Amino acid sequence: MAASFAALVLLLVLTIFLRRSQRLLITAGFSLAGLASFLAAGAGFLTVAQGMTFRIVVPLGLPDLPFHLRLDVLSGYFLMIIGLLALFVSIYSIGYVRGFLGVRPVTSLVVFSTFFLAGMFLVVLADDALFFMIAWELMAGASYYLVMFEDERLENRRASFLYLLVAHVGAIAILLSFGILAGLTTGFQGFEGYTFDAMREAKHPQALATAAFLLAFFGFSAKAGVIPLHIWLPEAHPVAPSNVSALMSGVMLKTAIYGMMRVIFDLIGVFPWWWGALVLVFGLISAVLGVLYALLQHDLKKLLAYSSVENIGIILISMGLSMIFASFGLTVLSALAMIAALYHTLNHAMFKGLLFMGAGTVLHATHERSMEKMGGLIKFMPWTSALFLVGCLSIAALPPFNGFVSEWLTYQAFLLSPALTNPLLNLLVPLGAALLALTSALAAALFVKAYGVTFLGHRRSRHPAVIHEAPWSMRIAMSLAALACLALGIFPTYLIHWMDPITKFLVGDTISSSAAGFGWMWLTPIAHDRASYSAPVVFVVILAVVAITYLLLHSRAGTIRRGPLWGCGFEGITSRMQYTAMSFSMPLRRIFGFLFSIKEKVHHLPPTTHSAFPGRLQYHLRVRDRAWIWVYQPISDASFWISRRIGRMQHGRIQVYLIYSFVTIIVLLIFSR
Amino acid sequence: MKHWLETYSIIDFISVGILLTAVTLNAFKSIESYVKAYTINSWLLAGLIAVVGVLVNESHLYMAAVLTVLTKGVLIPIIIWRIIRRMRVAHEVTPYISNTLSLAISGILVAVVYASLQGGIFVTGFSRDALQISIAVILISLFIMITRKKALTMVMGLLFMENGLFLAGFSLTFGMPTIIELGVLFDMLMGVIILGIFAVQIKRVFASADLDKLTVLKG
């Protein structure tokens, strides 16, 4: 771990010397970042495997408030996730950032990526509130500059401001939450309670613990992008450079999940069932609305950003279930749901990282963000298309890839919930399962759209430029991520066995004894007669079916013939008559339209040639988040109104300002005897 | 000597002297008189510290007195003289209100302070009058800052206010720890130098040292 930070520091020093030679800077910089990430991932992996805990107290920071660092199984797990994806993304960046050469200096990108990585590592390592907040802000600040990287566009500046604003509102809530927890340790008398150890030991009275939980949940939700705090996400992710959006979406959101787990399960520890229900409900809202919003997007990266909202929702669903089970003392079920949450966290990091890298590759090649101008890219970028397809299959939760395993585990947790005795929960949980099923189906539709419109068919752009396949480093990075997706999908039993110490630490029980009860091939979460899944068998069967189909089709020459598209006799078929991203999602827009604010406009242009021919149509569609109109617009209007009112007190005259304090003093003198 | 100081209540005499030098600001028309008044005020303050030092036999108070004389009584006036000469401004202080009204308001301020601090919540100090006088000095100098236009009169008001604050702190605690007094004096010195630079710059940029012109900076 120390070596990892040494590499990061070395990298920062290096940037100072290499500012002149940008090409070398990119290669050396991101190689070192990759090395650091690799070391971090290794450290995290070993920590979890051996269930160890390391502590260091660093005598830095404010006097009498040294920094505490601790590497336990939970932080080790997240360290592994961050390190693994950061490793892939660093390899990817070597190729991707070269695209900026000659366009703009990339020194700031390298420097702030380094800070960003260091911030994320430190967040999971921090063991006191002070250091946690410092690392948290380091992460937020660095990522702000990364979003701002292409700062000449108004859109980027706006997005990064929004991001910073939400991040800070969240950070304030987290700080207050830590304040309450720290205050409880000393009875609001001193500062000694700022370490997480002291918070663990303290007794938590119900009311104050609830306040701390609500604040922490709010604060971390702002970072994780839980609806309705998600608005910064679809703004910031698309405008950031793609390697950064891969990191932000893949792992930065996960630090918020880490924070929730740390505060709820580790620091507070004991909680009533309705906390879990609250988390579950917000998870459901995020999952369903996230995927619906994603379906209506036609900007590839915006679509992926909304899909992150959905996946964070799924993670929260599992976490909420785990909390509910834990509060009823059903530790095995709680461990199952927790495994589902943790597993999905890892999975989402992998496939969302892969997808953002793929989207970045497409962007890199076409310089287009709108899907309406893509299409047919599979012919130009076979590698990228295949790897992107792996990502799509994973995120749509199709076996044998990893998304299926974690979502299947979540369903298992849902299906085992009749063990609960609370009637309200018995009502809520089946509803949740149904909504999760809806989400999964919509997610599958979403990625059919994303893949189909982007890579299949013909190109829609009117001025098709020459498109090249991505350079080797980008392909290697994406292949590695795709391999990780496949491996995580095929060997879940190993993973679950490896994750044992984490559930032991968080909820006090494990599921591996039953989960792997039938050998490494079969995953049987609770009991084999209830449910079992053998990923390797499924994989082999799928492989066999695909191989047989391929052989059957290609064994004889002449089975496959390529010919022009039959247009029912219509001659003038152009590439613009394909299904577009907008038209693909039209049925869903009709059904779920009430959830959005939709503005449709159709212009009938006069016929250009002869009135016998049909006139031309122009179709405008604007879909906006309801959250924006209902929640944020009033807040922003109100703050502007108040600012204007207060602004009237500002005259710019020193004397007037002095009069304010003068009058205050006199009034205090007279009335405060 | 101690007996003699107590019999003639020298402390109160000096305190009243400090108050009077502050009140005279309302009547002066030129910035040079302000500096003179400030010098006298500072020497009186240093004298007060020395007298209290004799009364309570605290040797570190002598040091504080000497430091006060050196910085507030000598160094700061010299710096201000130099700034005045550098700025070559018209030497009137140009108040917003007439001197008579200004004097009257100062009187009211002193009365308000005396009336409101009568309850005597502070009983620790060496003289209750000193506390009331110090608050009055603070308010009067704040009032001066409000009613004068020139940047330099602001600085003078600030310096008077600091003397008042020093007196207030001193009257309650028999002198703060030497390190704090040193820190405050050093702060003051730096403050005057920086404010002096600002005043010169304001004069150069706006071709006037009137703070009215600063309203154009408002966004």
mmCIF file of N, CA and C in Angstrom, chain A residues 83-170:
data_model
loop_
_atom_site.group_PDB
_atom_site.id
_atom_site.type_symbol
_atom_site.label_atom_id
_atom_site.label_comp_id
_atom_site.label_asym_id
_atom_site.label_seq_id
_atom_site.Cartn_x
_atom_site.Cartn_y
_atom_site.Cartn_z
ATOM 1 N N GLY A 83 -8.709 -0.053 -7.166
ATOM 2 C CA GLY A 83 -7.420 -0.336 -7.785
ATOM 3 C C GLY A 83 -7.569 -1.056 -9.102
ATOM 4 N N LEU A 84 -8.462 -2.035 -9.137
ATOM 5 C CA LEU A 84 -8.617 -2.846 -10.346
ATOM 6 C C LEU A 84 -9.099 -1.987 -11.512
ATOM 7 N N LEU A 85 -10.175 -1.223 -11.276
ATOM 8 C CA LEU A 85 -10.677 -0.423 -12.393
ATOM 9 C C LEU A 85 -9.679 0.671 -12.754
ATOM 10 N N ALA A 86 -9.028 1.245 -11.721
ATOM 11 C CA ALA A 86 -8.059 2.310 -12.003
ATOM 12 C C ALA A 86 -6.908 1.758 -12.830
ATOM 13 N N LEU A 87 -6.554 0.504 -12.583
ATOM 14 C CA LEU A 87 -5.499 -0.120 -13.394
ATOM 15 C C LEU A 87 -5.929 -0.178 -14.859
ATOM 16 N N PHE A 88 -7.145 -0.689 -15.093
ATOM 17 C CA PHE A 88 -7.626 -0.769 -16.475
ATOM 18 C C PHE A 88 -7.697 0.618 -17.106
ATOM 19 N N VAL A 89 -8.256 1.548 -16.344
ATOM 20 C CA VAL A 89 -8.454 2.885 -16.913
ATOM 21 C C VAL A 89 -7.115 3.559 -17.181
ATOM 22 N N SER A 90 -6.118 3.285 -16.329
ATOM 23 C CA SER A 90 -4.803 3.892 -16.564
ATOM 24 C C SER A 90 -4.221 3.384 -17.869
ATOM 25 N N ILE A 91 -4.352 2.075 -18.097
ATOM 26 C CA ILE A 91 -3.856 1.524 -19.374
ATOM 27 C C ILE A 91 -4.602 2.178 -20.527
ATOM 28 N N TYR A 92 -5.923 2.310 -20.340
ATOM 29 C CA TYR A 92 -6.763 2.913 -21.376
ATOM 30 C C TYR A 92 -6.344 4.355 -21.648
ATOM 31 N N SER A 93 -6.041 5.072 -20.545
ATOM 32 C CA SER A 93 -5.732 6.495 -20.689
ATOM 33 C C SER A 93 -4.497 6.723 -21.533
ATOM 34 N N ILE A 94 -3.550 5.784 -21.483
ATOM 35 C CA ILE A 94 -2.326 5.974 -22.269
ATOM 36 C C ILE A 94 -2.696 6.228 -23.724
ATOM 37 N N GLY A 95 -3.666 5.446 -24.219
ATOM 38 C CA GLY A 95 -4.081 5.665 -25.595
ATOM 39 C C GLY A 95 -5.047 6.823 -25.735
ATOM 40 N N TYR A 96 -5.974 6.917 -24.779
ATOM 41 C CA TYR A 96 -7.064 7.869 -24.944
ATOM 42 C C TYR A 96 -6.590 9.312 -24.850
ATOM 43 N N VAL A 97 -5.738 9.566 -23.857
ATOM 44 C CA VAL A 97 -5.333 10.957 -23.627
ATOM 45 C C VAL A 97 -4.473 11.468 -24.778
ATOM 46 N N ARG A 98 -3.827 10.541 -25.496
ATOM 47 C CA ARG A 98 -3.055 10.984 -26.670
ATOM 48 C C ARG A 98 -3.937 11.755 -27.643
ATOM 49 N N GLY A 99 -5.223 11.465 -27.630
ATOM 50 C CA GLY A 99 -6.138 12.174 -28.522
ATOM 51 C C GLY A 99 -6.146 13.670 -28.271
ATOM 52 N N PHE A 100 -5.736 14.076 -27.068
ATOM 53 C CA PHE A 100 -5.733 15.506 -26.751
ATOM 54 C C PHE A 100 -4.433 16.169 -27.171
ATOM 55 N N LEU A 101 -3.439 15.375 -27.561
ATOM 56 C CA LEU A 101 -2.140 15.948 -27.912
ATOM 57 C C LEU A 101 -2.314 16.936 -29.057
ATOM 58 N N GLY A 102 -1.683 18.066 -28.888
ATOM 59 C CA GLY A 102 -1.790 19.065 -29.929
ATOM 60 C C GLY A 102 -3.069 19.860 -29.870
ATOM 61 N N VAL A 103 -4.037 19.406 -29.081
ATOM 62 C CA VAL A 103 -5.286 20.151 -28.943
ATOM 63 C C VAL A 103 -5.216 21.035 -27.698
ATOM 64 N N ARG A 104 -4.771 20.444 -26.609
ATOM 65 C CA ARG A 104 -4.669 21.206 -25.371
ATOM 66 C C ARG A 104 -3.645 20.503 -24.482
ATOM 67 N N PRO A 105 -3.020 21.259 -23.556
ATOM 68 C CA PRO A 105 -2.059 20.621 -22.650
ATOM 69 C C PRO A 105 -2.766 19.641 -21.718
ATOM 70 N N VAL A 106 -2.140 18.509 -21.457
ATOM 71 C CA VAL A 106 -2.802 17.482 -20.664
ATOM 72 C C VAL A 106 -2.213 17.384 -19.261
ATOM 73 N N THR A 107 -1.290 18.303 -18.916
ATOM 74 C CA THR A 107 -0.661 18.199 -17.598
ATOM 75 C C THR A 107 -1.694 18.186 -16.491
ATOM 76 N N SER A 108 -2.685 19.078 -16.606
ATOM 77 C CA SER A 108 -3.675 19.161 -15.528
ATOM 78 C C SER A 108 -4.451 17.857 -15.426
ATOM 79 N N LEU A 109 -4.712 17.228 -16.561
ATOM 80 C CA LEU A 109 -5.442 15.957 -16.527
ATOM 81 C C LEU A 109 -4.650 14.913 -15.754
ATOM 82 N N VAL A 110 -3.336 14.841 -16.031
ATOM 83 C CA VAL A 110 -2.500 13.848 -15.346
ATOM 84 C C VAL A 110 -2.447 14.150 -13.853
ATOM 85 N N VAL A 111 -2.196 15.419 -13.536
ATOM 86 C CA VAL A 111 -2.041 15.787 -12.120
ATOM 87 C C VAL A 111 -3.321 15.496 -11.351
ATOM 88 N N PHE A 112 -4.456 15.944 -11.900
ATOM 89 C CA PHE A 112 -5.684 15.785 -11.122
ATOM 90 C C PHE A 112 -6.162 14.335 -11.127
ATOM 91 N N SER A 113 -5.824 13.558 -12.164
ATOM 92 C CA SER A 113 -6.138 12.128 -12.084
ATOM 93 C C SER A 113 -5.397 11.512 -10.911
ATOM 94 N N THR A 114 -4.143 11.934 -10.743
ATOM 95 C CA THR A 114 -3.357 11.387 -9.642
ATOM 96 C C THR A 114 -3.989 11.738 -8.306
ATOM 97 N N PHE A 115 -4.354 13.009 -8.156
ATOM 98 C CA PHE A 115 -4.992 13.429 -6.905
ATOM 99 C C PHE A 115 -6.296 12.676 -6.687
ATOM 100 N N PHE A 116 -7.013 12.501 -7.780
ATOM 101 C CA PHE A 116 -8.311 11.822 -7.707
ATOM 102 C C PHE A 116 -8.132 10.392 -7.201
ATOM 103 N N LEU A 117 -7.147 9.709 -7.796
ATOM 104 C CA LEU A 117 -6.865 8.332 -7.368
ATOM 105 C C LEU A 117 -6.468 8.301 -5.901
ATOM 106 N N ALA A 118 -5.525 9.184 -5.542
ATOM 107 C CA ALA A 118 -5.054 9.206 -4.167
ATOM 108 C C ALA A 118 -6.216 9.485 -3.228
ATOM 109 N N GLY A 119 -7.100 10.427 -3.637
ATOM 110 C CA GLY A 119 -8.258 10.750 -2.799
ATOM 111 C C GLY A 119 -9.131 9.534 -2.577
ATOM 112 N N MET A 120 -9.392 8.789 -3.654
ATOM 113 C CA MET A 120 -10.277 7.628 -3.502
ATOM 114 C C MET A 120 -9.634 6.576 -2.617
ATOM 115 N N PHE A 121 -8.325 6.357 -2.793
ATOM 116 C CA PHE A 121 -7.648 5.376 -1.937
ATOM 117 C C PHE A 121 -7.748 5.808 -0.481
ATOM 118 N N LEU A 122 -7.513 7.102 -0.250
ATOM 119 C CA LEU A 122 -7.472 7.563 1.139
ATOM 120 C C LEU A 122 -8.850 7.552 1.782
ATOM 121 N N VAL A 123 -9.900 7.791 0.988
ATOM 122 C CA VAL A 123 -11.239 7.781 1.558
ATOM 123 C C VAL A 123 -11.522 6.433 2.206
ATOM 124 N N VAL A 124 -11.171 5.352 1.494
ATOM 125 C CA VAL A 124 -11.495 4.048 2.069
ATOM 126 C C VAL A 124 -10.520 3.675 3.177
ATOM 127 N N LEU A 125 -9.361 4.341 3.212
ATOM 128 C CA LEU A 125 -8.408 3.989 4.264
ATOM 129 C C LEU A 125 -8.616 4.797 5.537
ATOM 130 N N ALA A 126 -9.293 5.924 5.425
ATOM 131 C CA ALA A 126 -9.393 6.839 6.570
ATOM 132 C C ALA A 126 -10.101 6.165 7.737
ATOM 133 N N ASP A 127 -9.600 6.433 8.910
ATOM 134 C CA ASP A 127 -10.208 5.851 10.102
ATOM 135 C C ASP A 127 -10.557 6.923 11.119
ATOM 136 N N ASP A 128 -10.614 8.154 10.695
ATOM 137 C CA ASP A 128 -11.207 9.164 11.576
ATOM 138 C C ASP A 128 -11.963 10.168 10.718
ATOM 139 N N ALA A 129 -12.894 10.863 11.351
ATOM 140 C CA ALA A 129 -13.804 11.721 10.595
ATOM 141 C C ALA A 129 -13.044 12.828 9.883
ATOM 142 N N LEU A 130 -12.040 13.377 10.560
ATOM 143 C CA LEU A 130 -11.303 14.502 9.987
ATOM 144 C C LEU A 130 -10.595 14.086 8.697
ATOM 145 N N PHE A 131 -9.870 12.980 8.784
ATOM 146 C CA PHE A 131 -9.108 12.549 7.627
ATOM 147 C C PHE A 131 -10.046 12.087 6.518
ATOM 148 N N PHE A 132 -11.145 11.452 6.917
ATOM 149 C CA PHE A 132 -12.133 11.036 5.923
ATOM 150 C C PHE A 132 -12.611 12.241 5.131
ATOM 151 N N MET A 133 -12.956 13.321 5.839
ATOM 152 C CA MET A 133 -13.474 14.497 5.137
ATOM 153 C C MET A 133 -12.403 15.108 4.228
ATOM 154 N N ILE A 134 -11.151 15.101 4.710
ATOM 155 C CA ILE A 134 -10.086 15.678 3.882
ATOM 156 C C ILE A 134 -9.940 14.869 2.592
ATOM 157 N N ALA A 135 -9.911 13.531 2.754
ATOM 158 C CA ALA A 135 -9.781 12.686 1.568
ATOM 159 C C ALA A 135 -10.990 12.844 0.659
ATOM 160 N N TRP A 136 -12.163 12.949 1.278
ATOM 161 C CA TRP A 136 -13.412 13.087 0.524
ATOM 162 C C TRP A 136 -13.372 14.348 -0.326
ATOM 163 N N GLU A 137 -12.910 15.435 0.291
ATOM 164 C CA GLU A 137 -12.858 16.704 -0.432
ATOM 165 C C GLU A 137 -11.754 16.692 -1.483
ATOM 166 N N LEU A 138 -10.675 15.992 -1.176
ATOM 167 C CA LEU A 138 -9.606 15.863 -2.176
ATOM 168 C C LEU A 138 -10.164 15.192 -3.425
ATOM 169 N N MET A 139 -10.944 14.136 -3.181
ATOM 170 C CA MET A 139 -11.556 13.399 -4.279
ATOM 171 C C MET A 139 -12.522 14.300 -5.049
ATOM 172 N N ALA A 140 -13.382 15.000 -4.303
ATOM 173 C CA ALA A 140 -14.379 15.851 -4.959
ATOM 174 C C ALA A 140 -13.688 16.975 -5.724
ATOM 175 N N GLY A 141 -12.691 17.607 -5.088
ATOM 176 C CA GLY A 141 -12.027 18.737 -5.719
ATOM 177 C C GLY A 141 -11.307 18.314 -6.983
ATOM 178 N N ALA A 142 -10.567 17.208 -6.887
ATOM 179 C CA ALA A 142 -9.810 16.742 -8.051
ATOM 180 C C ALA A 142 -10.761 16.392 -9.186
ATOM 181 N N SER A 143 -11.882 15.728 -8.840
ATOM 182 C CA SER A 143 -12.771 15.330 -9.928
ATOM 183 C C SER A 143 -13.463 16.559 -10.525
ATOM 184 N N TYR A 144 -13.638 17.605 -9.707
ATOM 185 C CA TYR A 144 -14.197 18.850 -10.256
ATOM 186 C C TYR A 144 -13.308 19.366 -11.380
ATOM 187 N N TYR A 145 -12.001 19.396 -11.119
ATOM 188 C CA TYR A 145 -11.096 19.902 -12.159
ATOM 189 C C TYR A 145 -11.066 18.972 -13.366
ATOM 190 N N LEU A 146 -11.275 17.675 -13.101
ATOM 191 C CA LEU A 146 -11.284 16.745 -14.230
ATOM 192 C C LEU A 146 -12.512 16.959 -15.102
ATOM 193 N N VAL A 147 -13.664 17.234 -14.459
ATOM 194 C CA VAL A 147 -14.862 17.520 -15.247
ATOM 195 C C VAL A 147 -14.666 18.819 -16.022
ATOM 196 N N MET A 148 -13.943 19.746 -15.412
ATOM 197 C CA MET A 148 -13.704 21.056 -16.021
ATOM 198 C C MET A 148 -12.666 21.006 -17.124
ATOM 199 N N PHE A 149 -12.107 19.816 -17.397
ATOM 200 C CA PHE A 149 -10.906 19.753 -18.225
ATOM 201 C C PHE A 149 -11.063 20.523 -19.538
ATOM 202 N N GLU A 150 -12.170 20.288 -20.233
ATOM 203 C CA GLU A 150 -12.373 21.041 -21.476
ATOM 204 C C GLU A 150 -13.219 22.257 -21.153
ATOM 205 N N ASP A 151 -12.593 23.263 -20.559
ATOM 206 C CA ASP A 151 -13.370 24.302 -19.893
ATOM 207 C C ASP A 151 -13.847 25.388 -20.828
ATOM 208 N N GLU A 152 -13.566 25.274 -22.129
ATOM 209 C CA GLU A 152 -14.009 26.371 -22.979
ATOM 210 C C GLU A 152 -15.490 26.254 -23.324
ATOM 211 N N ARG A 153 -16.073 25.075 -23.050
ATOM 212 C CA ARG A 153 -17.491 24.923 -23.365
ATOM 213 C C ARG A 153 -18.345 25.279 -22.162
ATOM 214 N N LEU A 154 -19.372 26.039 -22.403
ATOM 215 C CA LEU A 154 -20.253 26.508 -21.323
ATOM 216 C C LEU A 154 -20.863 25.326 -20.586
ATOM 217 N N GLU A 155 -21.240 24.321 -21.370
ATOM 218 C CA GLU A 155 -21.875 23.132 -20.838
ATOM 219 C C GLU A 155 -20.993 22.477 -19.757
ATOM 220 N N ASN A 156 -19.684 22.427 -20.023
ATOM 221 C CA ASN A 156 -18.768 21.807 -19.065
ATOM 222 C C ASN A 156 -18.681 22.611 -17.782
ATOM 223 N N ARG A 157 -18.612 23.932 -17.956
ATOM 224 C CA ARG A 157 -18.495 24.762 -16.758
ATOM 225 C C ARG A 157 -19.750 24.631 -15.917
ATOM 226 N N ARG A 158 -20.892 24.600 -16.588
ATOM 227 C CA ARG A 158 -22.145 24.491 -15.873
ATOM 228 C C ARG A 158 -22.216 23.150 -15.129
ATOM 229 N N ALA A 159 -21.838 22.083 -15.836
ATOM 230 C CA ALA A 159 -21.903 20.754 -15.236
ATOM 231 C C ALA A 159 -20.983 20.664 -14.034
ATOM 232 N N SER A 160 -19.771 21.220 -14.167
ATOM 233 C CA SER A 160 -18.837 21.052 -13.065
ATOM 234 C C SER A 160 -19.271 21.899 -11.877
ATOM 235 N N PHE A 161 -19.882 23.050 -12.153
ATOM 236 C CA PHE A 161 -20.385 23.845 -11.028
ATOM 237 C C PHE A 161 -21.492 23.085 -10.296
ATOM 238 N N LEU A 162 -22.389 22.512 -11.075
ATOM 239 C CA LEU A 162 -23.487 21.747 -10.474
ATOM 240 C C LEU A 162 -22.935 20.605 -9.637
ATOM 241 N N TYR A 163 -21.928 19.949 -10.197
ATOM 242 C CA TYR A 163 -21.317 18.833 -9.491
ATOM 243 C C TYR A 163 -20.717 19.294 -8.168
ATOM 244 N N LEU A 164 -19.971 20.382 -8.245
ATOM 245 C CA LEU A 164 -19.324 20.881 -7.029
ATOM 246 C C LEU A 164 -20.364 21.251 -5.986
ATOM 247 N N LEU A 165 -21.435 21.875 -6.453
ATOM 248 C CA LEU A 165 -22.495 22.310 -5.530
ATOM 249 C C LEU A 165 -23.095 21.103 -4.810
ATOM 250 N N VAL A 166 -23.512 20.112 -5.581
ATOM 251 C CA VAL A 166 -24.148 18.939 -4.953
ATOM 252 C C VAL A 166 -23.139 18.224 -4.060
ATOM 253 N N ALA A 167 -21.896 18.134 -4.541
ATOM 254 C CA ALA A 167 -20.883 17.450 -3.740
ATOM 255 C C ALA A 167 -20.707 18.141 -2.397
ATOM 256 N N HIS A 168 -20.765 19.467 -2.398
ATOM 257 C CA HIS A 168 -20.539 20.164 -1.140
ATOM 258 C C HIS A 168 -21.732 20.096 -0.221
ATOM 259 N N VAL A 169 -22.935 20.169 -0.792
ATOM 260 C CA VAL A 169 -24.111 19.988 0.059
ATOM 261 C C VAL A 169 -24.039 18.618 0.730
ATOM 262 N N GLY A 170 -23.671 17.610 -0.071
ATOM 263 C CA GLY A 170 -23.521 16.267 0.488
ATOM 264 C C GLY A 170 -22.449 16.218 1.556
#
